[in-house]
XYZ file of C-alpha atoms in Angstrom:
711
model
C 44.869 -15.923 34.366
C 43.419 -12.449 33.966
C 44.263 -10.057 31.184
C 46.142 -6.935 32.118
C 44.147 -3.693 32.106
C 45.736 -0.379 31.193
C 43.806 2.855 31.629
C 44.924 6.408 30.921
C 42.743 9.258 32.136
C 42.983 12.963 32.800
C 44.429 14.217 36.087
C 40.992 15.339 37.301
C 39.568 11.883 36.679
C 42.331 10.133 38.569
C 41.744 12.089 41.740
C 45.036 13.884 41.377
C 46.415 15.954 44.236
C 45.154 19.511 44.126
C 41.496 18.553 43.640
C 39.246 18.353 46.712
C 37.853 14.969 47.724
C 35.921 13.801 50.750
C 37.525 11.240 53.039
C 37.442 7.699 51.734
C 36.422 6.469 55.204
C 34.024 9.361 55.813
C 30.804 7.382 55.418
C 32.048 4.664 57.773
C 32.813 7.245 60.421
C 29.497 9.064 60.297
C 27.477 5.820 60.223
C 29.411 4.131 63.032
C 30.859 1.402 60.821
C 34.377 2.620 61.601
C 35.335 1.064 64.929
C 37.884 2.585 67.260
C 40.204 0.716 69.606
C 37.758 0.810 72.500
C 34.892 -0.566 70.402
C 36.186 -3.713 68.679
C 34.406 -6.753 70.201
C 36.239 -9.904 71.317
C 34.969 -13.109 72.895
C 35.725 -13.350 76.633
C 37.000 -9.783 76.695
C 38.025 -8.633 80.172
C 38.356 -5.002 81.232
C 41.113 -3.248 83.158
C 40.708 -0.114 85.283
C 43.667 1.854 86.596
C 44.261 2.983 90.166
C 46.488 6.061 90.358
C 48.554 7.515 93.178
C 47.133 10.359 95.255
C 50.478 11.679 96.454
C 53.115 13.586 94.487
C 56.251 12.026 95.962
C 57.010 9.039 98.170
C 56.603 5.264 98.153
C 53.885 2.656 98.354
C 53.587 1.016 101.752
C 50.779 -1.396 100.890
C 48.251 -2.235 98.198
C 45.282 -3.722 100.023
C 43.974 -5.846 97.190
C 42.458 -8.825 99.051
C 39.049 -7.198 99.694
C 38.912 -6.030 96.086
C 39.607 -9.500 94.713
C 36.421 -10.729 96.414
C 34.209 -8.171 94.676
C 31.836 -9.344 91.895
C 33.460 -9.993 88.545
C 37.030 -9.216 89.623
C 39.550 -11.465 87.896
C 42.907 -10.015 88.969
C 44.622 -7.107 90.635
C 48.068 -6.216 89.301
C 50.520 -4.033 91.209
C 54.249 -3.716 91.902
C 54.211 -6.785 94.133
C 52.924 -9.277 91.565
C 53.172 -7.821 88.059
C 55.307 -9.421 85.322
C 58.786 -7.933 84.952
C 59.676 -5.775 81.969
C 63.039 -4.731 80.525
C 63.246 -0.973 79.923
C 66.988 -0.914 79.255
C 66.781 -0.086 75.562
C 66.888 2.820 73.156
C 63.795 3.412 71.062
C 63.010 5.712 68.161
C 62.869 8.639 70.602
C 65.779 7.560 72.802
C 65.585 6.084 76.287
C 61.951 5.423 77.237
C 60.129 7.364 79.910
C 60.392 5.224 83.090
C 56.598 5.265 83.336
C 56.791 2.240 81.004
C 58.319 0.432 83.989
C 54.798 0.260 85.343
C 54.421 -1.813 88.541
C 58.145 -2.512 88.706
C 58.899 -0.687 91.997
C 57.270 1.119 94.909
C 58.403 4.692 94.120
C 55.871 7.481 93.416
C 57.242 10.435 91.367
C 53.986 12.375 90.820
C 50.243 12.444 91.473
C 48.593 10.082 89.030
C 51.376 7.475 88.877
C 49.848 4.005 88.216
C 49.786 1.889 91.381
C 47.343 -0.906 90.476
C 45.162 -2.352 87.718
C 41.887 -4.065 88.507
C 40.714 -6.522 85.832
C 37.106 -7.652 85.805
C 34.451 -9.174 83.567
C 32.969 -5.756 82.826
C 34.287 -2.234 82.851
C 31.651 -1.284 85.439
C 32.837 -4.005 87.806
C 36.457 -3.048 87.250
C 35.710 0.601 87.960
C 33.763 -0.130 91.151
C 36.561 -2.348 92.451
C 39.282 0.131 91.485
C 37.511 2.948 93.287
C 37.248 0.761 96.404
C 40.979 -0.004 96.396
C 42.955 1.216 99.420
C 46.621 2.074 98.847
C 48.792 3.346 101.700
C 51.795 5.582 101.129
C 54.816 7.015 102.841
C 54.640 10.611 101.666
C 57.602 12.924 101.056
C 57.836 16.668 100.455
C 57.186 17.563 96.832
C 57.918 20.515 94.553
C 55.615 21.373 91.653
C 56.171 25.143 91.508
C 57.423 26.204 88.080
C 59.108 29.515 87.328
C 62.053 30.762 85.301
C 63.772 31.656 88.582
C 63.626 28.133 90.012
C 67.062 27.321 91.487
C 67.077 23.880 89.867
C 66.872 25.219 86.311
C 69.564 23.916 83.949
C 70.370 23.703 80.243
C 69.997 20.129 78.967
C 72.691 18.408 76.970
C 72.147 17.605 73.330
C 71.747 19.251 69.973
C 69.645 22.353 69.607
C 69.558 23.459 73.226
C 71.800 26.467 72.573
C 72.585 28.347 69.374
C 74.646 31.536 69.227
C 75.929 33.906 66.565
C 77.730 37.253 66.882
C 78.261 39.483 69.909
C 74.786 39.669 71.404
C 75.441 42.142 74.218
C 77.380 44.501 71.984
C 74.599 44.557 69.396
C 71.969 45.150 72.080
C 74.023 48.035 73.475
C 74.313 49.558 70.011
C 70.591 49.246 69.268
C 68.294 52.253 69.043
C 65.280 50.225 70.125
C 65.312 47.372 72.642
C 62.487 45.061 73.717
C 63.175 43.049 76.877
C 60.132 41.172 78.180
C 59.010 37.838 79.618
C 56.099 35.918 78.126
C 54.416 32.917 79.741
C 52.189 30.100 78.586
C 50.435 27.648 80.939
C 50.277 23.869 81.049
C 48.057 22.660 78.203
C 46.578 19.274 77.321
C 45.891 17.405 74.070
C 42.222 16.619 74.848
C 41.655 14.313 71.879
C 38.037 13.222 71.433
C 38.921 9.528 71.603
C 40.634 8.509 74.855
C 43.593 6.143 74.844
C 42.511 2.505 74.573
C 44.256 -0.796 73.878
C 43.195 -4.443 73.699
C 45.796 -7.204 74.002
C 45.474 -10.935 73.421
C 47.618 -13.926 72.569
C 46.697 -15.729 69.352
C 48.604 -18.887 68.433
C 51.691 -17.730 70.286
C 51.584 -14.243 68.819
C 50.768 -11.064 70.715
C 48.089 -8.949 69.058
C 47.328 -5.419 70.237
C 44.497 -3.271 68.905
C 45.361 0.268 69.868
C 44.842 3.963 69.190
C 48.292 5.299 68.355
C 50.410 7.455 66.072
C 52.630 4.616 64.886
C 51.801 0.923 65.133
C 55.342 -0.105 64.243
C 56.696 2.141 66.989
C 54.392 0.618 69.616
C 55.051 -2.946 68.420
C 58.813 -2.425 68.571
C 58.723 -1.084 72.121
C 56.366 -3.793 73.377
C 58.704 -6.421 71.932
C 61.643 -4.841 73.749
C 59.795 -4.392 77.035
C 58.559 -7.983 77.160
C 61.686 -9.538 75.544
C 59.725 -10.900 72.600
C 60.714 -11.693 69.037
C 59.598 -8.599 67.081
C 57.955 -10.875 64.513
C 55.669 -12.235 67.247
C 54.088 -8.847 67.991
C 51.378 -7.286 65.858
C 49.843 -3.875 66.617
C 46.880 -2.528 64.684
C 45.447 0.971 64.850
C 42.863 1.457 62.148
C 40.943 4.543 63.276
C 42.187 7.227 65.676
C 40.037 9.974 67.115
C 42.754 12.581 67.582
C 46.276 12.325 68.953
C 48.276 15.582 68.616
C 51.460 13.995 70.023
C 49.988 12.093 72.973
C 49.376 8.656 71.469
C 52.710 6.926 71.625
C 53.791 4.175 74.010
C 51.770 4.568 77.207
C 50.942 2.473 80.256
C 47.580 1.193 78.982
C 49.184 -0.882 76.219
C 51.728 -2.364 78.613
C 49.134 -3.173 81.267
C 46.796 -4.746 78.713
C 49.638 -7.059 77.675
C 50.471 -7.888 81.306
C 46.859 -8.721 82.134
C 46.261 -10.710 78.934
C 49.378 -12.744 79.655
C 48.345 -13.471 83.241
C 44.711 -14.305 82.450
C 45.230 -15.902 79.021
C 42.279 -13.988 77.573
C 41.787 -10.673 75.787
C 42.000 -7.618 78.040
C 41.155 -4.026 77.177
C 42.403 -1.019 79.135
C 40.881 2.404 78.491
C 42.271 5.502 80.172
C 39.580 7.802 81.525
C 39.414 11.495 80.708
C 40.618 12.420 84.199
C 43.474 9.899 84.057
C 44.665 11.311 80.726
C 45.822 14.450 82.517
C 48.628 12.561 84.275
C 49.308 9.544 82.057
C 49.625 10.672 78.454
C 51.726 13.828 78.485
C 50.913 17.501 78.033
C 52.525 20.752 76.950
C 54.803 22.129 79.636
C 54.199 25.653 80.883
C 56.838 28.049 79.587
C 58.469 31.263 80.730
C 60.309 32.958 77.885
C 62.489 36.037 78.007
C 62.872 37.742 74.639
C 65.308 40.558 73.972
C 65.286 42.287 70.607
C 67.612 45.070 69.532
C 67.058 47.088 66.364
C 68.203 50.171 64.477
C 65.934 53.204 64.239
C 64.253 51.787 61.144
C 63.558 48.402 62.742
C 66.412 46.380 61.264
C 67.278 43.708 63.810
C 70.740 43.772 65.313
C 70.119 41.202 68.073
C 67.668 38.392 68.843
C 67.865 36.716 72.266
C 65.255 34.073 73.099
C 65.589 32.238 76.417
C 62.917 29.623 77.061
C 62.218 27.774 80.309
C 60.016 24.713 80.707
C 59.551 21.880 83.185
C 59.993 18.138 83.124
C 59.506 15.263 85.546
C 62.100 13.921 87.979
C 62.166 10.594 86.140
C 62.505 11.586 82.491
C 63.748 14.642 80.620
C 61.516 16.225 78.019
C 62.219 19.743 76.767
C 59.644 22.063 75.212
C 62.093 23.690 72.783
C 60.301 27.024 72.450
C 63.492 29.006 71.803
C 63.979 27.247 68.474
C 61.065 28.995 66.777
C 63.018 32.054 65.651
C 66.089 30.312 64.276
C 64.832 30.204 60.681
C 62.765 33.381 60.898
C 64.590 36.743 60.951
C 67.960 38.098 59.884
C 70.028 39.717 62.648
C 73.677 40.454 63.360
C 73.649 38.518 66.627
C 71.493 35.641 67.794
C 71.137 33.547 70.897
C 68.419 30.981 71.561
C 68.604 28.694 74.566
C 66.240 26.170 76.142
C 66.368 25.492 79.871
C 64.380 23.081 82.018
C 63.680 22.298 85.677
C 62.847 18.906 87.166
C 59.706 18.864 89.310
C 57.454 16.246 90.908
C 55.061 16.260 87.949
C 54.237 13.900 85.080
C 56.539 14.013 82.073
C 55.411 16.448 79.348
C 55.468 15.322 75.749
C 55.069 16.471 72.169
C 51.905 18.491 71.599
C 50.798 20.011 68.305
C 53.714 22.157 67.074
C 55.903 21.390 70.096
C 58.188 24.357 70.776
C 56.888 26.416 67.860
C 53.416 27.012 69.335
C 54.524 28.664 72.614
C 57.744 29.989 71.060
C 55.827 31.852 68.369
C 53.626 33.517 70.978
C 56.687 34.985 72.700
C 58.765 36.057 69.702
C 55.900 37.250 67.522
C 54.511 39.292 70.420
C 57.957 40.802 70.954
C 58.176 41.662 67.228
C 54.873 43.476 67.566
C 56.221 45.415 70.536
C 59.294 46.336 68.519
C 57.116 47.533 65.645
C 55.256 49.758 68.106
C 58.530 51.212 69.408
C 59.889 51.841 65.919
C 56.645 53.248 64.568
C 56.798 50.676 61.773
C 53.905 48.598 60.461
C 54.160 45.028 61.890
C 54.200 43.463 58.426
C 56.731 45.978 57.125
C 58.972 45.162 60.095
C 58.932 41.482 59.238
C 59.597 42.199 55.565
C 62.532 44.402 56.568
C 64.106 41.503 58.443
C 63.491 38.790 55.882
C 66.643 36.614 55.572
C 68.292 35.415 52.371
C 69.639 32.253 54.020
C 69.093 30.524 57.331
C 69.777 33.251 59.928
C 71.660 30.882 62.221
C 72.608 27.943 60.007
C 73.663 29.899 56.920
C 72.097 27.150 54.788
C 70.024 28.015 51.720
C 66.251 27.743 51.981
C 64.749 24.924 49.959
C 61.828 27.293 49.440
C 60.587 30.292 51.407
C 57.455 32.067 50.316
C 56.504 33.850 53.548
C 56.352 37.276 51.941
C 53.889 36.044 49.344
C 51.733 34.688 52.158
C 51.822 38.088 53.862
C 51.032 39.910 50.638
C 48.019 37.722 49.903
C 46.874 37.699 53.533
C 47.140 41.458 53.929
C 45.141 41.979 50.735
C 42.348 39.632 51.771
C 42.247 40.822 55.373
C 42.143 44.502 54.443
C 45.330 45.308 56.358
C 45.996 48.496 54.359
C 42.908 50.126 55.896
C 44.112 49.483 59.463
C 44.567 52.524 61.717
C 47.830 51.688 63.537
C 46.836 53.574 66.693
C 45.681 51.303 69.539
C 42.410 51.738 71.378
C 40.684 53.993 68.816
C 38.163 51.660 67.106
C 34.947 51.076 69.000
C 31.455 49.659 68.405
C 29.282 50.320 71.420
C 30.856 48.551 74.378
C 33.323 46.675 72.153
C 36.870 47.828 71.417
C 38.161 46.467 68.091
C 41.681 45.552 67.063
C 43.602 43.589 64.467
C 46.892 41.748 64.715
C 49.237 39.560 62.727
C 52.044 37.069 63.318
C 54.295 34.733 61.374
C 54.211 30.954 61.431
C 56.802 28.338 60.594
C 57.362 24.637 61.138
C 60.252 22.443 59.979
C 59.830 19.995 57.127
C 60.668 16.549 58.463
C 60.842 13.231 56.650
C 61.552 9.699 57.835
C 62.382 6.554 55.856
C 59.348 4.436 55.101
C 58.385 1.275 53.281
C 55.253 0.591 51.267
C 53.837 -2.241 49.188
C 51.757 -1.792 46.041
C 49.798 -4.643 44.469
C 48.165 -4.824 41.056
C 45.175 -7.091 41.666
C 43.770 -9.499 39.113
C 40.447 -7.618 39.065
C 42.066 -4.409 37.828
C 42.219 -2.656 41.189
C 45.290 -1.705 43.179
C 46.041 -2.223 46.856
C 48.563 -0.122 48.745
C 49.763 -1.261 52.153
C 51.704 1.078 54.391
C 51.940 1.358 58.157
C 50.629 4.909 58.240
C 48.434 6.310 61.009
C 45.409 8.414 60.158
C 44.923 10.435 63.335
C 42.044 12.355 61.784
C 44.115 14.221 59.220
C 42.784 12.427 56.147
C 45.936 10.375 55.538
C 44.024 7.519 53.878
C 42.502 9.908 51.390
C 45.764 11.712 50.676
C 47.613 8.444 50.057
C 44.789 7.211 47.833
C 45.080 10.358 45.715
C 48.878 10.125 45.556
C 48.708 6.499 44.423
C 45.936 7.176 41.915
C 47.873 10.057 40.388
C 51.032 7.966 40.077
C 49.107 5.023 38.587
C 47.007 7.281 36.326
C 43.823 5.479 37.327
C 40.588 6.659 38.990
C 40.898 6.843 42.761
C 38.046 4.326 43.123
C 40.395 1.645 41.820
C 42.911 2.264 44.608
C 42.474 0.765 48.073
C 44.841 1.911 50.804
C 45.340 -0.172 53.927
C 47.111 1.370 56.903
C 47.670 1.072 60.653
C 49.169 -2.418 60.871
C 52.706 -3.150 62.093
C 52.786 -6.199 59.806
C 52.979 -3.821 56.851
C 56.578 -2.961 57.733
C 58.489 0.091 58.939
C 57.079 3.540 58.233
C 57.173 7.013 59.703
C 54.945 7.837 62.624
C 52.206 10.446 62.409
C 53.971 13.345 64.085
C 56.005 16.424 63.306
C 53.947 16.924 60.127
C 56.104 14.206 58.556
C 53.385 11.658 57.795
C 52.062 12.508 54.343
C 55.505 13.555 53.139
C 57.172 10.336 54.303
C 54.389 7.913 53.387
C 53.596 9.627 50.084
C 57.220 9.308 49.044
C 57.209 5.565 49.773
C 53.869 5.045 48.017
C 55.041 6.885 44.910
C 58.244 4.841 44.828
C 56.345 1.542 45.128
C 53.818 2.527 42.490
C 56.536 3.677 40.093
C 58.243 0.290 40.285
C 54.897 -1.478 39.936
C 54.164 0.436 36.748
C 57.536 -0.570 35.363
C 56.695 -4.221 35.966
C 53.236 -3.845 34.449
C 54.743 -2.193 31.386
C 56.601 -5.424 30.638
C 53.284 -7.005 29.671
C 51.799 -10.360 30.519
C 48.892 -11.467 32.668
C 48.316 -10.651 36.312
C 48.187 -13.851 38.382
C 45.320 -14.434 40.875
C 47.519 -13.337 43.792
C 48.391 -10.123 41.976
C 51.767 -8.515 41.385
C 53.342 -6.840 44.407
C 56.371 -4.599 44.740
C 57.814 -3.015 47.842
C 59.644 0.279 48.286
C 62.068 1.577 50.888
C 62.963 5.268 50.878
C 65.874 5.024 53.328
C 68.563 5.718 50.729
C 66.605 8.511 49.036
C 65.895 10.265 52.335
C 69.543 9.995 53.321
C 70.601 11.582 50.030
C 68.630 14.803 50.555
C 70.825 17.893 50.350
C 71.300 19.928 53.525
C 68.945 22.909 53.333
C 66.615 24.917 55.529
C 63.281 23.186 54.916
C 60.219 24.785 56.465
C 56.588 25.620 55.950
C 55.668 29.257 56.537
C 52.501 31.197 57.138
C 50.977 34.579 57.912
C 48.274 34.711 60.593
C 45.710 37.523 60.906
C 43.088 38.096 63.593
C 40.438 40.668 64.473
C 39.134 40.814 68.036
C 36.470 42.670 69.968
C 37.038 43.374 73.664
C 34.066 44.071 75.954
C 34.895 47.124 78.099
C 32.430 46.035 80.807
C 33.329 42.363 81.224
C 36.827 42.086 79.758
C 35.662 39.324 77.436
C 37.674 38.909 74.245
C 35.820 37.706 71.186
C 37.671 36.755 68.007
C 35.599 38.061 65.109
C 37.597 36.687 62.215
C 40.827 34.884 61.479
C 42.750 34.366 58.267
C 45.787 32.195 57.713
C 47.709 32.094 54.448
C 50.397 29.434 54.224
C 53.321 28.450 52.031
C 53.414 24.730 52.670
C 54.548 22.927 49.556
C 52.238 20.777 47.470
C 48.684 20.582 48.821
C 47.495 17.043 48.201
C 43.805 17.399 49.062
C 42.539 20.969 49.509
C 39.442 19.860 51.425
C 41.265 18.079 54.246
C 44.232 20.464 54.078
C 41.993 23.437 54.782
C 40.452 21.462 57.626
C 43.898 20.941 59.143
C 44.807 24.609 58.860
C 41.501 25.723 60.360
C 41.783 23.139 63.132
C 45.210 24.407 64.081
C 44.062 28.025 64.014
C 41.084 27.135 66.199
C 43.464 25.564 68.676
C 45.541 28.740 68.560
C 42.418 30.727 69.456
C 41.802 28.343 72.328
C 45.430 28.693 73.425
C 45.158 32.479 73.387
C 41.912 32.843 75.328
C 40.950 29.669 77.193
C 43.363 26.838 77.873
C 45.272 26.474 81.147
C 45.623 23.536 83.506
C 46.003 24.431 87.177
C 48.130 22.413 89.577
C 47.420 22.496 93.310
C 50.683 23.372 95.040
C 49.586 21.617 98.247
C 48.718 18.233 96.720
C 50.749 18.379 93.511
C 47.717 17.273 91.503
C 45.471 18.977 88.979
C 42.514 21.145 89.871
C 39.609 20.272 87.587
C 41.202 17.551 85.483
C 38.178 17.231 83.213
C 36.351 19.135 80.504
C 34.427 21.114 83.114
C 37.604 22.469 84.680
C 39.889 22.560 81.648
C 38.403 25.076 79.235
C 38.906 25.223 75.499
C 37.131 26.957 72.676
C 33.613 25.709 72.036
C 31.603 26.271 68.859
C 30.269 29.603 70.125
C 33.822 30.877 70.621
C 34.957 30.166 67.077
C 34.169 32.600 64.249
C 34.391 31.876 60.561
C 38.058 31.038 60.042
C 39.578 31.257 56.590
C 42.680 29.388 55.511
C 44.391 29.379 52.152
C 47.831 28.939 50.636
C 50.195 30.338 48.053
C 52.368 28.545 45.542
C 55.419 27.039 47.231
C 57.607 24.824 45.082
C 61.023 23.300 45.650
C 62.161 22.008 42.268
C 64.862 19.855 43.881
C 62.509 18.051 46.270
C 61.345 14.601 45.082
C 57.827 14.990 46.531
C 57.462 18.711 47.406
C 55.027 17.788 50.195
C 55.816 19.656 53.401
C 53.147 18.626 55.883
C 50.562 20.925 57.443
C 49.295 19.381 60.671
C 51.303 21.624 62.990
C 51.701 24.990 61.327
C 48.076 26.118 61.671
C 48.457 26.645 65.422
C 51.817 28.440 65.129
C 51.506 32.207 65.446
C 47.726 32.129 65.898
C 47.839 32.979 69.605
C 50.323 35.779 68.953
C 48.127 37.282 66.230
C 45.203 37.342 68.663
C 47.312 38.790 71.496
C 48.627 41.462 69.135
C 45.046 42.248 68.119
C 44.057 42.608 71.796
C 46.875 45.147 72.210
C 45.641 47.020 69.157
C 42.117 47.059 70.608
C 43.010 48.109 74.147
C 46.488 49.608 74.081
C 47.597 47.079 76.726
C 50.040 44.261 76.022
C 49.167 40.822 77.400
C 52.276 38.696 77.838
C 50.675 35.869 79.819
C 48.298 33.353 78.263
C 45.422 32.835 78.330
C 44.026 36.344 78.005
C 41.228 35.879 80.532
C 38.559 38.535 81.213
C 39.959 39.199 84.693
C 43.393 39.914 83.222
C 41.890 42.250 80.654
C 39.925 44.145 83.305
C 42.885 44.384 85.654
C 45.133 45.638 82.840
C 42.815 48.515 82.001
C 44.054 50.564 79.058
C 41.359 51.790 76.692
C 38.790 49.975 78.864
C 39.197 52.805 81.393
C 38.659 55.558 78.847
């Protein structure tokens, strides 16, 4: 038996939240010791390579696999004629699954890039060569991939949150002194995570093991068990390191096909989705067309807010980019309507992408607010202050905390907003026109029940096990600091293990809910562990372990408006000869609850703001109307901000405390992108005197728009 050790230290020594610390796995990542899903070696590992459809609508007539089977190294060819059957008649965490999980179950083709075959070979090179030689014949049908808000098939989906109304909208618009009525568009955008989707599956002593790159190992394990009619206890999914996700790494075809192939061949099989294949197989942000109508009194007080958002979805599964929801917690008005509509097209199903709804929705509404400020002759920040609500503008619920005005005050001071000449098109340096803009940001605070286990080890260290997913956000480090603070021990004595479905149910990494949900469970487990340790006695060799479950505590939360908020600022320079827009500086100040680790928190804010810059100026996926497929589905054709495009970006935060919240952690992964594109677009207007309502703001659009460029 080992004597119990009790240590009390200062908060700084324990690695308490609020003090910056480097990532606990940082050295492993930069030295290559951290292995991702596509890198873990296994004996007799076989490799799968996908064959995707080349038509947008129709059916498979034949899969000519016999010649391919004779190629060197080929072990199997799976397709709809020979693949194992799966059962997709279930409801998962996110509802009914996208029918793409019914891979190889029928001969129908609903979009370009639908999986039609998997070639499995001894090496990935052999699998690729065979897959590229595969001949698949189709019976092609007429397709429709043309998105617009005027599409005759547009409809309002059923379900909560699609429509919210308050007051007499048309009457308030008619009574308004100033009215903005404009349409804003955003294009199709893609997640583009550095690490592609990869999964290895194998059977080990009657148990299915999957090594994957995902945002929730428990989520993936649960769905695989349902799909293959397995006992949930017989499925284990591990996802230790993830090189970016942003909403795309849920249940996808590569995991399912790896399981199918491993079952058929009785050996480990890895399936990695290529960069080009990601564009059709792992979701994306739908293009949007958003009509915003604002009505205000002479002084800018809002009487009416009308936000109508249109997006697309596939013909096989409904996903809605809920852009119209952005303004619901934002501004007080006498009347409000926000509605989301969607149209079914012969395209892949969109999915969640960093700040789903809020990112494109903020571009539309925050641009419209800037237009209203111009009409009213009111400073853009003063206009937002004038319309600050006391309670939820639509819900009527109290805010748990709302410190947006403090964020604006601090941001305006640091950005030098008071020195801004409000007139557009008047600042110039040589061939560059200069402008500044601002926009608000918000994202809901979400929490999900989670479990965690905390163990006091015999050697005086502590082990925390929780099925969290560190998608690059620094979750391991944050949870280490939370546990160390609660235990009042140095962080070096705490070891956090994550990314294993065997650790029990826990929230996924998504919706900025991860650190809030997992941190709550870790604190609860550690608190109970400390109570047990306080009873005295020795720690046995196996340690002392307690387990927490926050289900009851989460369910007991009072109904309030819970959100993070932020103020975005941008300065741009516009080249009058080329139309190029260069962002010179950005500043984001956020009110986002308790900041656990300032170092990684600032990284998340800056990363989101960088993505907002990319959204404003670069990103757009083009779909060929004739074929229904993407044009340039790679990093040569799909442009995003490179290092040379990104200036020094500053991010900071203000105090934001909810005394009634058990953890006061809000989550920050999404909010950095929200409002960033609008701030840049508003700055481009200030520089040129021309409003850009369609993203991205390309040089050709700037030149064609003219404005101060023609002066």
